[in-house]
């Protein structure tokens, strides 16, 4: 078995190259060994979203937010994944939390407006 750090590095390289399936495989293996790496959960959730496996993205990004509730990028990704599975109210809540972390961010405010409209 590869060393955890090597798995994480290879997963990052695979994401850069566009090998989403390889990155997902390596991130899952890495997270089996290092389950408290919030950044790896964000990467996994982002990879799942890229291949439209939104339910899996929700799970991965929820874990990332649980581990690091102050990570605005994790919350934004989580909100996107929640919206993709039709959980609009939950997505709006995550966007509200993201807005508290990054006040007056026009991008977040726009997403929040869309969520409230939906």
GROMACS .gro file of N, CA, C and O in nm:
model
  472
    1UNK      N    1   0.084  -0.119   0.000
    1UNK     CA    2   0.000   0.000   0.000
    1UNK      C    3   0.088   0.125   0.000
    1UNK      O    4   0.192   0.129   0.065
    2UNK      N    5   0.044   0.224  -0.073
    2UNK     CA    6   0.118   0.349  -0.080
    2UNK      C    7   0.112   0.422   0.054
    2UNK      O    8   0.017   0.410   0.130
    3UNK      N    9   0.214   0.500   0.079
    3UNK     CA   10   0.217   0.585   0.198
    3UNK      C   11   0.109   0.693   0.183
    3UNK      O   12   0.085   0.743   0.073
    4UNK      N   13   0.042   0.730   0.293
    4UNK     CA   14  -0.068   0.827   0.282
    4UNK      C   15  -0.031   0.957   0.210
    4UNK      O   16  -0.107   1.005   0.126
    5UNK      N   17   0.085   1.011   0.240
    5UNK     CA   18   0.124   1.137   0.177
    5UNK      C   19   0.138   1.120   0.025
    5UNK      O   20   0.100   1.207  -0.051
    6UNK      N   21   0.189   1.005  -0.016
    6UNK     CA   22   0.204   0.977  -0.159
    6UNK      C   23   0.067   0.964  -0.226
    6UNK      O   24   0.048   1.011  -0.339
    7UNK      N   25  -0.027   0.901  -0.158
    7UNK     CA   26  -0.164   0.890  -0.212
    7UNK      C   27  -0.226   1.027  -0.231
    7UNK      O   28  -0.288   1.055  -0.334
    8UNK      N   29  -0.209   1.112  -0.131
    8UNK     CA   30  -0.267   1.247  -0.137
    8UNK      C   31  -0.205   1.326  -0.252
    8UNK      O   32  -0.275   1.393  -0.327
    9UNK      N   33  -0.074   1.318  -0.267
    9UNK     CA   34  -0.004   1.390  -0.374
    9UNK      C   35  -0.047   1.337  -0.511
    9UNK      O   36  -0.072   1.416  -0.604
   10UNK      N   37  -0.057   1.206  -0.524
   10UNK     CA   38  -0.098   1.148  -0.651
   10UNK      C   39  -0.242   1.188  -0.685
   10UNK      O   40  -0.273   1.219  -0.800
   11UNK      N   41  -0.328   1.190  -0.585
   11UNK     CA   42  -0.468   1.231  -0.608
   11UNK      C   43  -0.473   1.375  -0.659
   11UNK      O   44  -0.548   1.407  -0.751
   12UNK      N   45  -0.391   1.462  -0.600
   12UNK     CA   46  -0.387   1.602  -0.646
   12UNK      C   47  -0.342   1.609  -0.792
   12UNK      O   48  -0.402   1.680  -0.873
   13UNK      N   49  -0.238   1.535  -0.825
   13UNK     CA   50  -0.189   1.533  -0.963
   13UNK      C   51  -0.295   1.481  -1.058
   13UNK      O   52  -0.312   1.533  -1.169
   14UNK      N   53  -0.368   1.379  -1.015
   14UNK     CA   54  -0.475   1.323  -1.100
   14UNK      C   55  -0.586   1.425  -1.122
   14UNK      O   56  -0.639   1.436  -1.234
   15UNK      N   57  -0.620   1.500  -1.019
   15UNK     CA   58  -0.721   1.604  -1.036
   15UNK      C   59  -0.675   1.710  -1.135
   15UNK      O   60  -0.753   1.754  -1.220
   16UNK      N   61  -0.551   1.749  -1.125
   16UNK     CA   62  -0.496   1.849  -1.217
   16UNK      C   63  -0.500   1.798  -1.361
   16UNK      O   64  -0.533   1.872  -1.454
   17UNK      N   65  -0.469   1.669  -1.379
   17UNK     CA   66  -0.469   1.609  -1.513
   17UNK      C   67  -0.609   1.579  -1.564
   17UNK      O   68  -0.627   1.546  -1.681
   18UNK      N   69  -0.708   1.584  -1.477
   18UNK     CA   70  -0.844   1.553  -1.518
   18UNK      C   71  -0.882   1.407  -1.501
   18UNK      O   72  -0.986   1.364  -1.550
   19UNK      N   73  -0.800   1.331  -1.430
   19UNK     CA   74  -0.829   1.191  -1.402
   19UNK      C   75  -0.911   1.183  -1.274
   19UNK      O   76  -0.861   1.148  -1.167
   20UNK      N   77  -1.038   1.217  -1.287
   20UNK     CA   78  -1.125   1.225  -1.169
   20UNK      C   79  -1.142   1.089  -1.103
   20UNK      O   80  -1.138   1.078  -0.980
   21UNK      N   81  -1.161   0.985  -1.183
   21UNK     CA   82  -1.181   0.851  -1.126
   21UNK      C   83  -1.059   0.806  -1.046
   21UNK      O   84  -1.072   0.752  -0.935
   22UNK      N   85  -0.940   0.829  -1.100
   22UNK     CA   86  -0.819   0.794  -1.028
   22UNK      C   87  -0.804   0.874  -0.900
   22UNK      O   88  -0.763   0.820  -0.796
   23UNK      N   89  -0.838   1.003  -0.906
   23UNK     CA   90  -0.829   1.087  -0.788
   23UNK      C   91  -0.925   1.040  -0.680
   23UNK      O   92  -0.889   1.035  -0.561
   24UNK      N   93  -1.046   1.005  -0.720
   24UNK     CA   94  -1.145   0.957  -0.623
   24UNK      C   95  -1.094   0.829  -0.555
   24UNK      O   96  -1.101   0.817  -0.432
   25UNK      N   97  -1.040   0.738  -0.634
   25UNK     CA   98  -0.988   0.613  -0.578
   25UNK      C   99  -0.877   0.641  -0.477
   25UNK      O  100  -0.877   0.587  -0.366
   26UNK      N  101  -0.783   0.727  -0.516
   26UNK     CA  102  -0.671   0.757  -0.426
   26UNK      C  103  -0.715   0.837  -0.304
   26UNK      O  104  -0.665   0.813  -0.193
   27UNK      N  105  -0.807   0.930  -0.321
   27UNK     CA  106  -0.854   1.007  -0.205
   27UNK      C  107  -0.928   0.918  -0.106
   27UNK      O  108  -0.911   0.932   0.016
   28UNK      N  109  -1.008   0.825  -0.157
   28UNK     CA  110  -1.078   0.733  -0.067
   28UNK      C  111  -0.979   0.648   0.011
   28UNK      O  112  -0.995   0.627   0.132
   29UNK      N  113  -0.875   0.600  -0.058
   29UNK     CA  114  -0.773   0.520   0.010
   29UNK      C  115  -0.699   0.604   0.115
   29UNK      O  116  -0.672   0.558   0.226
   30UNK      N  117  -0.668   0.727   0.077
   30UNK     CA  118  -0.600   0.817   0.170
   30UNK      C  119  -0.687   0.845   0.293
   30UNK      O  120  -0.640   0.840   0.407
   31UNK      N  121  -0.815   0.871   0.270
   31UNK     CA  122  -0.904   0.905   0.380
   31UNK      C  123  -0.935   0.786   0.470
   31UNK      O  124  -0.973   0.804   0.586
   32UNK      N  125  -0.915   0.665   0.420
   32UNK     CA  126  -0.926   0.547   0.507
   32UNK      C  127  -0.819   0.551   0.615
   32UNK      O  128  -0.840   0.502   0.725
   33UNK      N  129  -0.704   0.612   0.581
   33UNK     CA  130  -0.591   0.618   0.674
   33UNK      C  131  -0.589   0.750   0.751
   33UNK      O  132  -0.552   0.753   0.868
   34UNK      N  133  -0.629   0.856   0.685
   34UNK     CA  134  -0.627   0.992   0.745
   34UNK      C  135  -0.768   1.053   0.739
   34UNK      O  136  -0.794   1.148   0.665
   35UNK      N  137  -0.862   1.003   0.818
   35UNK     CA  138  -1.001   1.047   0.806
   35UNK      C  139  -1.030   1.188   0.855
   35UNK      O  140  -1.141   1.238   0.833
   36UNK      N  141  -0.934   1.253   0.917
   36UNK     CA  142  -0.958   1.387   0.971
   36UNK      C  143  -0.897   1.498   0.887
   36UNK      O  144  -0.884   1.611   0.933
   37UNK      N  145  -0.862   1.469   0.762
   37UNK     CA  146  -0.805   1.569   0.672
   37UNK      C  147  -0.919   1.639   0.597
   37UNK      O  148  -0.969   1.589   0.495
   38UNK      N  149  -0.960   1.753   0.649
   38UNK     CA  150  -1.073   1.826   0.590
   38UNK      C  151  -1.048   1.862   0.444
   38UNK      O  152  -1.138   1.854   0.360
   39UNK      N  153  -0.926   1.902   0.412
   39UNK     CA  154  -0.894   1.939   0.274
   39UNK      C  155  -0.910   1.823   0.178
   39UNK      O  156  -0.955   1.842   0.064
   40UNK      N  157  -0.877   1.704   0.222
   40UNK     CA  158  -0.894   1.586   0.137
   40UNK      C  159  -1.042   1.556   0.115
   40UNK      O  160  -1.083   1.516   0.006
   41UNK      N  161  -1.123   1.580   0.218
   41UNK     CA  162  -1.268   1.562   0.201
   41UNK      C  163  -1.324   1.663   0.102
   41UNK      O  164  -1.412   1.630   0.021
   42UNK      N  165  -1.273   1.786   0.106
   42UNK     CA  166  -1.316   1.887   0.007
   42UNK      C  167  -1.277   1.841  -0.133
   42UNK      O  168  -1.358   1.848  -0.227
   43UNK      N  169  -1.155   1.793  -0.148
   43UNK     CA  170  -1.110   1.745  -0.279
   43UNK      C  171  -1.196   1.629  -0.328
   43UNK      O  172  -1.235   1.624  -0.445
   44UNK      N  173  -1.229   1.537  -0.237
   44UNK     CA  174  -1.313   1.424  -0.274
   44UNK      C  175  -1.452   1.470  -0.315
   44UNK      O  176  -1.506   1.427  -0.418
   45UNK      N  177  -1.509   1.561  -0.238
   45UNK     CA  178  -1.642   1.614  -0.271
   45UNK      C  179  -1.642   1.688  -0.404
   45UNK      O  180  -1.735   1.674  -0.484
   46UNK      N  181  -1.537   1.763  -0.428
   46UNK     CA  182  -1.525   1.835  -0.555
   46UNK      C  183  -1.513   1.738  -0.671
   46UNK      O  184  -1.574   1.758  -0.777
   47UNK      N  185  -1.436   1.632  -0.653
   47UNK     CA  186  -1.420   1.531  -0.757
   47UNK      C  187  -1.554   1.462  -0.785
   47UNK      O  188  -1.592   1.442  -0.901
   48UNK      N  189  -1.626   1.426  -0.680
   48UNK     CA  190  -1.757   1.365  -0.700
   48UNK      C  191  -1.851   1.461  -0.773
   48UNK      O  192  -1.926   1.419  -0.862
   49UNK      N  193  -1.849   1.587  -0.737
   49UNK     CA  194  -1.934   1.684  -0.806
   49UNK      C  195  -1.899   1.695  -0.954
   49UNK      O  196  -1.987   1.708  -1.039
   50UNK      N  197  -1.770   1.686  -0.984
   50UNK     CA  198  -1.725   1.698  -1.123
   50UNK      C  199  -1.781   1.587  -1.211
   50UNK      O  200  -1.804   1.608  -1.331
   51UNK      N  201  -1.805   1.470  -1.152
   51UNK     CA  202  -1.860   1.359  -1.230
   51UNK      C  203  -2.009   1.340  -1.199
   51UNK      O  204  -2.068   1.236  -1.229
   52UNK      N  205  -2.069   1.442  -1.140
   52UNK     CA  206  -2.212   1.448  -1.110
   52UNK      C  207  -2.261   1.336  -1.019
   52UNK      O  208  -2.375   1.292  -1.030
   53UNK      N  209  -2.177   1.294  -0.927
   53UNK     CA  210  -2.218   1.203  -0.821
   53UNK      C  211  -2.247   1.289  -0.698
   53UNK      O  212  -2.172   1.291  -0.601
   54UNK      N  213  -2.357   1.361  -0.707
   54UNK     CA  214  -2.386   1.465  -0.609
   54UNK      C  215  -2.416   1.411  -0.470
   54UNK      O  216  -2.379   1.475  -0.371
   55UNK      N  217  -2.479   1.296  -0.460
   55UNK     CA  218  -2.506   1.240  -0.326
   55UNK      C  219  -2.375   1.210  -0.253
   55UNK      O  220  -2.363   1.238  -0.133
   56UNK      N  221  -2.278   1.154  -0.325
   56UNK     CA  222  -2.148   1.127  -0.263
   56UNK      C  223  -2.076   1.257  -0.231
   56UNK      O  224  -2.007   1.266  -0.129
   57UNK      N  225  -2.093   1.356  -0.317
   57UNK     CA  226  -2.032   1.488  -0.290
   57UNK      C  227  -2.088   1.547  -0.162
   57UNK      O  228  -2.013   1.603  -0.082
   58UNK      N  229  -2.219   1.536  -0.144
   58UNK     CA  230  -2.281   1.587  -0.021
   58UNK      C  231  -2.217   1.523   0.102
   58UNK      O  232  -2.181   1.592   0.197
   59UNK      N  233  -2.202   1.392   0.100
   59UNK     CA  234  -2.143   1.322   0.214
   59UNK      C  235  -2.001   1.366   0.243
   59UNK      O  236  -1.964   1.392   0.357
   60UNK      N  237  -1.920   1.376   0.137
   60UNK     CA  238  -1.779   1.414   0.155
   60UNK      C  239  -1.768   1.558   0.204
   60UNK      O  240  -1.691   1.588   0.295
   61UNK      N  241  -1.847   1.647   0.146
   61UNK     CA  242  -1.838   1.788   0.183
   61UNK      C  243  -1.899   1.814   0.321
   61UNK      O  244  -1.852   1.902   0.394
   62UNK      N  245  -1.998   1.736   0.358
   62UNK     CA  246  -2.053   1.747   0.494
   62UNK      C  247  -1.944   1.712   0.596
   62UNK      O  248  -1.931   1.779   0.699
   63UNK      N  249  -1.867   1.609   0.565
   63UNK     CA  250  -1.757   1.570   0.655
   63UNK      C  251  -1.652   1.681   0.663
   63UNK      O  252  -1.601   1.711   0.771
   64UNK      N  253  -1.622   1.742   0.549
   64UNK     CA  254  -1.524   1.852   0.548
   64UNK      C  255  -1.571   1.967   0.636
   64UNK      O  256  -1.493   2.022   0.714
   65UNK      N  257  -1.698   2.002   0.625
   65UNK     CA  258  -1.753   2.112   0.705
   65UNK      C  259  -1.756   2.074   0.853
   65UNK      O  260  -1.730   2.157   0.940
   66UNK      N  261  -1.785   1.948   0.881
   66UNK     CA  262  -1.784   1.901   1.020
   66UNK      C  263  -1.644   1.915   1.080
   66UNK      O  264  -1.630   1.958   1.194
   67UNK      N  265  -1.543   1.882   1.001
   67UNK     CA  266  -1.405   1.890   1.050
   67UNK      C  267  -1.353   2.033   1.059
   67UNK      O  268  -1.274   2.065   1.147
   68UNK      N  269  -1.397   2.118   0.965
   68UNK     CA  270  -1.349   2.257   0.963
   68UNK      C  271  -1.465   2.351   0.928
   68UNK      O  272  -1.482   2.389   0.812
   69UNK      N  273  -1.546   2.385   1.027
   69UNK     CA  274  -1.664   2.468   1.001
   69UNK      C  275  -1.632   2.609   0.952
   69UNK      O  276  -1.721   2.678   0.902
   70UNK      N  277  -1.507   2.652   0.963
   70UNK     CA  278  -1.470   2.786   0.918
   70UNK      C  279  -1.413   2.789   0.777
   70UNK      O  280  -1.366   2.893   0.732
   71UNK      N  281  -1.418   2.677   0.706
   71UNK     CA  282  -1.369   2.671   0.568
   71UNK      C  283  -1.480   2.713   0.473
   71UNK      O  284  -1.572   2.636   0.444
   72UNK      N  285  -1.472   2.836   0.426
   72UNK     CA  286  -1.576   2.891   0.338
   72UNK      C  287  -1.586   2.813   0.207
   72UNK      O  288  -1.696   2.792   0.155
   73UNK      N  289  -1.474   2.767   0.152
   73UNK     CA  290  -1.476   2.691   0.028
   73UNK      C  291  -1.548   2.558   0.047
   73UNK      O  292  -1.624   2.514  -0.041
   74UNK      N  293  -1.527   2.494   0.160
   74UNK     CA  294  -1.596   2.367   0.189
   74UNK      C  295  -1.746   2.391   0.198
   74UNK      O  296  -1.826   2.315   0.143
   75UNK      N  297  -1.784   2.497   0.268
   75UNK     CA  298  -1.927   2.528   0.281
   75UNK      C  299  -1.990   2.563   0.146
   75UNK      O  300  -2.103   2.523   0.117
   76UNK      N  301  -1.918   2.636   0.064
   76UNK     CA  302  -1.970   2.672  -0.068
   76UNK      C  303  -1.989   2.546  -0.153
   76UNK      O  304  -2.093   2.529  -0.217
   77UNK      N  305  -1.890   2.458  -0.154
   77UNK     CA  306  -1.903   2.332  -0.227
   77UNK      C  307  -2.017   2.248  -0.174
   77UNK      O  308  -2.092   2.186  -0.251
   78UNK      N  309  -2.031   2.245  -0.043
   78UNK     CA  310  -2.139   2.171   0.021
   78UNK      C  311  -2.274   2.228  -0.022
   78UNK      O  312  -2.366   2.153  -0.057
   79UNK      N  313  -2.285   2.359  -0.024
   79UNK     CA  314  -2.410   2.423  -0.068
   79UNK      C  315  -2.442   2.386  -0.213
   79UNK      O  316  -2.557   2.355  -0.246
   80UNK      N  317  -2.342   2.387  -0.299
   80UNK     CA  318  -2.365   2.351  -0.440
   80UNK      C  319  -2.413   2.207  -0.452
   80UNK      O  320  -2.504   2.176  -0.529
   81UNK      N  321  -2.350   2.117  -0.377
   81UNK     CA  322  -2.389   1.976  -0.382
   81UNK      C  323  -2.530   1.956  -0.327
   81UNK      O  324  -2.610   1.880  -0.384
   82UNK      N  325  -2.562   2.025  -0.218
   82UNK     CA  326  -2.696   2.016  -0.162
   82UNK      C  327  -2.801   2.066  -0.263
   82UNK      O  328  -2.906   2.005  -0.279
   83UNK      N  329  -2.770   2.174  -0.330
   83UNK     CA  330  -2.862   2.226  -0.432
   83UNK      C  331  -2.881   2.125  -0.544
   83UNK      O  332  -2.991   2.106  -0.594
   84UNK      N  333  -2.773   2.058  -0.582
   84UNK     CA  334  -2.779   1.961  -0.691
   84UNK      C  335  -2.869   1.841  -0.657
   84UNK      O  336  -2.926   1.781  -0.748
   85UNK      N  337  -2.879   1.808  -0.528
   85UNK     CA  338  -2.968   1.697  -0.489
   85UNK      C  339  -3.105   1.747  -0.444
   85UNK      O  340  -3.185   1.670  -0.392
   86UNK      N  341  -3.132   1.874  -0.465
   86UNK     CA  342  -3.264   1.929  -0.437
   86UNK      C  343  -3.288   1.974  -0.294
   86UNK      O  344  -3.402   2.003  -0.257
   87UNK      N  345  -3.185   1.984  -0.215
   87UNK     CA  346  -3.199   2.029  -0.075
   87UNK      C  347  -3.171   2.179  -0.068
   87UNK      O  348  -3.070   2.224  -0.016
   88UNK      N  349  -3.265   2.255  -0.122
   88UNK     CA  350  -3.247   2.399  -0.138
   88UNK      C  351  -3.237   2.471  -0.004
   88UNK      O  352  -3.152   2.558   0.014
   89UNK      N  353  -3.321   2.433   0.092
   89UNK     CA  354  -3.317   2.500   0.223
   89UNK      C  355  -3.184   2.475   0.293
   89UNK      O  356  -3.126   2.566   0.352
   90UNK      N  357  -3.135   2.352   0.285
   90UNK     CA  358  -3.006   2.321   0.346
   90UNK      C  359  -2.893   2.396   0.275
   90UNK      O  360  -2.799   2.443   0.339
   91UNK      N  361  -2.904   2.407   0.143
   91UNK     CA  362  -2.804   2.481   0.066
   91UNK      C  363  -2.804   2.628   0.108
   91UNK      O  364  -2.698   2.688   0.127
   92UNK      N  365  -2.924   2.685   0.123
   92UNK     CA  366  -2.933   2.826   0.164
   92UNK      C  367  -2.871   2.845   0.303
   92UNK      O  368  -2.801   2.944   0.326
   93UNK      N  369  -2.893   2.751   0.393
   93UNK     CA  370  -2.833   2.761   0.526
   93UNK      C  371  -2.680   2.761   0.517
   93UNK      O  372  -2.614   2.841   0.583
   94UNK      N  373  -2.625   2.673   0.435
   94UNK     CA  374  -2.479   2.669   0.418
   94UNK      C  375  -2.428   2.799   0.358
   94UNK      O  376  -2.321   2.848   0.395
   95UNK      N  377  -2.502   2.855   0.265
   95UNK     CA  378  -2.462   2.983   0.205
   95UNK      C  379  -2.468   3.096   0.308
   95UNK      O  380  -2.383   3.186   0.307
   96UNK      N  381  -2.568   3.093   0.395
   96UNK     CA  382  -2.574   3.193   0.503
   96UNK      C  383  -2.452   3.181   0.593
   96UNK      O  384  -2.393   3.283   0.633
   97UNK      N  385  -2.413   3.058   0.625
   97UNK     CA  386  -2.295   3.036   0.708
   97UNK      C  387  -2.169   3.084   0.635
   97UNK      O  388  -2.081   3.144   0.695
   98UNK      N  389  -2.163   3.057   0.504
   98UNK     CA  390  -2.049   3.102   0.424
   98UNK      C  391  -2.042   3.253   0.422
   98UNK      O  392  -1.934   3.312   0.432
   99UNK      N  393  -2.157   3.317   0.411
   99UNK     CA  394  -2.162   3.463   0.409
   99UNK      C  395  -2.111   3.522   0.540
   99UNK      O  396  -2.047   3.627   0.540
  100UNK      N  397  -2.135   3.455   0.651
  100UNK     CA  398  -2.082   3.503   0.779
  100UNK      C  399  -1.930   3.492   0.782
  100UNK      O  400  -1.864   3.573   0.847
  101UNK      N  401  -1.876   3.391   0.713
  101UNK     CA  402  -1.731   3.374   0.710
  101UNK      C  403  -1.664   3.471   0.614
  101UNK      O  404  -1.548   3.508   0.635
  102UNK      N  405  -1.734   3.508   0.509
  102UNK     CA  406  -1.678   3.598   0.406
  102UNK      C  407  -1.781   3.708   0.377
  102UNK      O  408  -1.843   3.708   0.270
  103UNK      N  409  -1.800   3.800   0.470
  103UNK     CA  410  -1.904   3.902   0.454
  103UNK      C  411  -1.884   3.986   0.328
  103UNK      O  412  -1.772   4.015   0.288
  104UNK      N  413  -1.996   4.021   0.268
  104UNK     CA  414  -2.000   4.109   0.152
  104UNK      C  415  -1.932   4.049   0.028
  104UNK      O  416  -1.896   4.121  -0.064
  105UNK      N  417  -1.918   3.918   0.024
  105UNK     CA  418  -1.864   3.851  -0.093
  105UNK      C  419  -1.976   3.845  -0.197
  105UNK      O  420  -2.076   3.776  -0.177
  106UNK      N  421  -1.960   3.916  -0.306
  106UNK     CA  422  -2.067   3.927  -0.406
  106UNK      C  423  -2.105   3.792  -0.464
  106UNK      O  424  -2.222   3.767  -0.494
  107UNK      N  425  -2.009   3.705  -0.482
  107UNK     CA  426  -2.036   3.572  -0.538
  107UNK      C  427  -2.128   3.494  -0.444
  107UNK      O  428  -2.226   3.432  -0.488
  108UNK      N  429  -2.097   3.498  -0.315
  108UNK     CA  430  -2.179   3.426  -0.216
  108UNK      C  431  -2.317   3.489  -0.207
  108UNK      O  432  -2.418   3.418  -0.203
  109UNK      N  433  -2.323   3.620  -0.207
  109UNK     CA  434  -2.452   3.688  -0.200
  109UNK      C  435  -2.538   3.654  -0.322
  109UNK      O  436  -2.660   3.635  -0.309
  110UNK      N  437  -2.477   3.645  -0.438
  110UNK     CA  438  -2.551   3.607  -0.559
  110UNK      C  439  -2.607   3.465  -0.544
  110UNK      O  440  -2.725   3.441  -0.571
  111UNK      N  441  -2.522   3.371  -0.502
  111UNK     CA  442  -2.567   3.232  -0.483
  111UNK      C  443  -2.679   3.225  -0.379
  111UNK      O  444  -2.774   3.148  -0.394
  112UNK      N  445  -2.666   3.306  -0.275
  112UNK     CA  446  -2.768   3.309  -0.170
  112UNK      C  447  -2.901   3.361  -0.226
  112UNK      O  448  -3.007   3.305  -0.199
  113UNK      N  449  -2.893   3.465  -0.307
  113UNK     CA  450  -3.014   3.517  -0.371
  113UNK      C  451  -3.082   3.414  -0.459
  113UNK      O  452  -3.205   3.399  -0.458
  114UNK      N  453  -3.002   3.340  -0.535
  114UNK     CA  454  -3.058   3.234  -0.621
  114UNK      C  455  -3.122   3.126  -0.537
  114UNK      O  456  -3.232   3.079  -0.569
  115UNK      N  457  -3.058   3.088  -0.427
  115UNK     CA  458  -3.113   2.986  -0.339
  115UNK      C  459  -3.246   3.031  -0.280
  115UNK      O  460  -3.342   2.954  -0.275
  116UNK      N  461  -3.253   3.157  -0.237
  116UNK     CA  462  -3.380   3.208  -0.182
  116UNK      C  463  -3.487   3.217  -0.290
  116UNK      O  464  -3.604   3.192  -0.265
  117UNK      N  465  -3.448   3.249  -0.411
  117UNK     CA  466  -3.542   3.254  -0.522
  117UNK      C  467  -3.599   3.115  -0.549
  117UNK      O  468  -3.719   3.100  -0.572
  118UNK      N  469  -3.510   3.015  -0.548
  118UNK     CA  470  -3.554   2.876  -0.572
  118UNK      C  471  -3.649   2.830  -0.464
  118UNK      O  472  -3.735   2.751  -0.483
   0.00000   0.00000   0.00000
